[in-house]
Amino acid sequence: MKNIYFVQIALSYSSPCFLPYSIGCIAAYVKNDPEVASHYEIKDVIGMREKIEDVLKRFDNPYMVAFTNFVWNLEYNKKLAIELKRLYPDVKIVFGGHSVPNNASFLDKYDFIDYLMHNEGEETTAMFLKALEAGSDLADVPNLSYRSENGNITTKAYYATDFSSYPSPYTEGIFDNLLKEYPDVEFHATLETNRGCPYSCSYCEWCFTKKIRQFPMEKIKSEIEWIAKNKIKYCYCADANFGILKRDVEIAKYVVEQNKKYGYPNVFKPCYAKDSDDTVFEAGYILNKNHIDKGVTLAYQTLDKTALENIGRKNLTLEHFSGLYSRYSEAGIPTYTELIIGLPGETYESFCKGMCDLLESGQSNSMTVYECQVYDNARMGDPEYRKKHGIKLSRIPSFGIHYNPDFNGVQEYMDVITETATMSRDEWVRAFMFSVVLQTFHHLGFTRFFAVYLNKEKGISYYDFYSSLFNYIYNECVGYLHEFFIDLYNRKSDAETADWTYQRDEFGKVGWYFEEGAFLEMVYHSDEFWKTIKPFLENFDIEESLFNDLYKYQKSLIRTLDSDEICITSNYNFYPYFQAIEDRGYIELRKVESVLKIKTHKTVRSWAEYAREFVWFGKRYSATLLINYREHIEYTEK
């Protein structure tokens, strides 16, 4: 019997850690093929990011080692493969996964790789192993690149159309050894209910086919039950568009059913369908009302028409967005919006105004800005596409957002767009830092109520308000606030060596997005922060008594450590006023004695716990503000 090893190295050698789902699917498929099993011994999947010298001890006379490559493990895999070739010169090294281009170029770059596998790997791997055993022509094996006497050969592409015979890596016991060997690691799970995506966004290479191919419901439910029984807290749903199929509502209900039965998973995180409709709403409502999801995505990526055309994407109108936001808000379902900085055609002004246009349409709750990464198999990976749009890349060290970046001696990298024909490198940095200011102060809450009030009653646009705040922080104020944001600006300007995360031990041993780190620092230095920000707020023409009450209201609603219950007395009806605006309505701001009592749904006693619960886990439903759970609020007027 010939020993076959499958390798999918985790992001970091620390907890939490995702189970190696992708390679597990391939291992489960070939292990259940009788012909393959009669000639090959499928060894335990290797998934933990151990030191290279330690992981080498896990191999016993390997005939073939197959690696799944992603942006977070490619460099590690290359080093491990080189060492395997040194110890076992005849071993067959196979590289597949999203970080392998759909051509034979890796064979020219890396002589230690023997074969490349493209697209989906289950059936291809089984066919490949059978061909090797029979000594038959590899040209008949799809999705394969290999060397020949006549040069490199890449065979035809193939995609499965029927998943009914695909076994589950979970229920087939592929991961049992990992759970047993690492009992102290908090493993996360991945769930696929379908493959395919009808869209063609140029930055994405997530799905290989436009046709959506469904896994059997019986398999899906058995995997959800396995996840629940094995006490997996976090499950990531890897569908490109959860909610695009009517049956996704049934899946959401089953997740809730298993959670109620076993207590797990605690979080089921889908990527919701781009065109949000009734099915997305119903599935999101089920998950969020049972506190198993953090919110529903209303993804935009960009609002600029030129950029949308360049990336092959069509957005919802802002009017439609506003209606969706109101619908979710009235149902008590938080929403968040994703944007990508650096898309071709976007300018500094269009990006910053686009963020503020979303605020004008109601998205005060949560917004996330991502750097535009470039992948080989996406349309942006084409050098001609990048040349056409003046795209320049920076190869930056991978950084640790919400995990401890313990790479065990092997640094990983990613390629990020930091300049285009329409946005210079300096403008890219400035636009990104504008987004940090906007998210820190509006979405995480420090100036949200002032900005909303001035927008509705004084006609001050969100763009003007946050542009003024941006200039105040960087050019006018002095002390801690100014110095902190200057440091972030300088770090973002360094795209070759800087760590684009914020880390401080008081907030835990993990990295934070800049806006998260900024918020944590401001609330940690609360007295100094409010002393610094007050002069900026006083610049606006707000009557003194109203200003004083609004300032107290704004300051009191920022969640602090040890918050159990608060009581805010005011001379104005602030709570219903701002709540009506949040729900896309309006009531008059009246001068009336009022009392707002809030009992917090969760109390923490350390800054690390605060950061984890309210910033990491709670950002997408405004947990940094004390008004995010309406059922815990009592409001009265005298």
PDB file of C-alpha atoms in Angstrom, residues 191 206 234-243 248 251-252 267-273 280 283-284 287-288 292-297 336 338 620:
ATOM      1  CA  LEU A 191     -20.007  24.323   5.778  1.00  0.00           C
ATOM      2  CA  TRP A 206     -14.240  32.267  -5.106  1.00  0.00           C
ATOM      3  CA  TYR A 234     -18.167  28.932  15.114  1.00  0.00           C
ATOM      4  CA  CYS A 235     -19.337  27.693  11.724  1.00  0.00           C
ATOM      5  CA  TYR A 236     -18.495  29.606   8.558  1.00  0.00           C
ATOM      6  CA  CYS A 237     -20.876  28.984   5.663  1.00  0.00           C
ATOM      7  CA  ALA A 238     -18.733  29.011   2.517  1.00  0.00           C
ATOM      8  CA  ASP A 239     -21.586  29.526   0.045  1.00  0.00           C
ATOM      9  CA  ALA A 240     -20.940  32.529  -2.164  1.00  0.00           C
ATOM     10  CA  ASN A 241     -24.567  33.685  -1.818  1.00  0.00           C
ATOM     11  CA  PHE A 242     -26.426  32.265   1.161  1.00  0.00           C
ATOM     12  CA  GLY A 243     -30.110  33.017   0.712  1.00  0.00           C
ATOM     13  CA  ASP A 248     -31.539  28.180   2.621  1.00  0.00           C
ATOM     14  CA  ILE A 251     -30.967  25.279   6.501  1.00  0.00           C
ATOM     15  CA  ALA A 252     -31.110  28.318   8.787  1.00  0.00           C
ATOM     16  CA  VAL A 267     -22.251  31.487  15.570  1.00  0.00           C
ATOM     17  CA  PHE A 268     -23.282  30.525  12.039  1.00  0.00           C
ATOM     18  CA  LYS A 269     -21.702  33.051   9.684  1.00  0.00           C
ATOM     19  CA  PRO A 270     -22.924  33.030   6.082  1.00  0.00           C
ATOM     20  CA  CYS A 271     -21.988  35.289   3.182  1.00  0.00           C
ATOM     21  CA  TYR A 272     -25.415  36.515   2.183  1.00  0.00           C
ATOM     22  CA  ALA A 273     -26.578  36.843  -1.427  1.00  0.00           C
ATOM     23  CA  VAL A 280     -32.204  36.462   2.529  1.00  0.00           C
ATOM     24  CA  ALA A 283     -32.908  33.348   6.658  1.00  0.00           C
ATOM     25  CA  GLY A 284     -31.169  36.320   8.278  1.00  0.00           C
ATOM     26  CA  LEU A 287     -30.403  33.323  12.539  1.00  0.00           C
ATOM     27  CA  ASN A 288     -30.235  36.783  14.093  1.00  0.00           C
ATOM     28  CA  ILE A 292     -26.579  32.807  16.014  1.00  0.00           C
ATOM     29  CA  ASP A 293     -25.443  35.437  13.498  1.00  0.00           C
ATOM     30  CA  LYS A 294     -24.073  38.951  13.903  1.00  0.00           C
ATOM     31  CA  GLY A 295     -26.024  40.645  11.134  1.00  0.00           C
ATOM     32  CA  VAL A 296     -26.932  40.590   7.461  1.00  0.00           C
ATOM     33  CA  THR A 297     -24.535  41.858   4.801  1.00  0.00           C
ATOM     34  CA  TYR A 336     -23.428  45.827   7.899  1.00  0.00           C
ATOM     35  CA  GLU A 338     -18.709  46.007   3.036  1.00  0.00           C
ATOM     36  CA  ARG A 620     -21.644  44.450  13.506  1.00  0.00           C
TER      37      ARG A 620
END
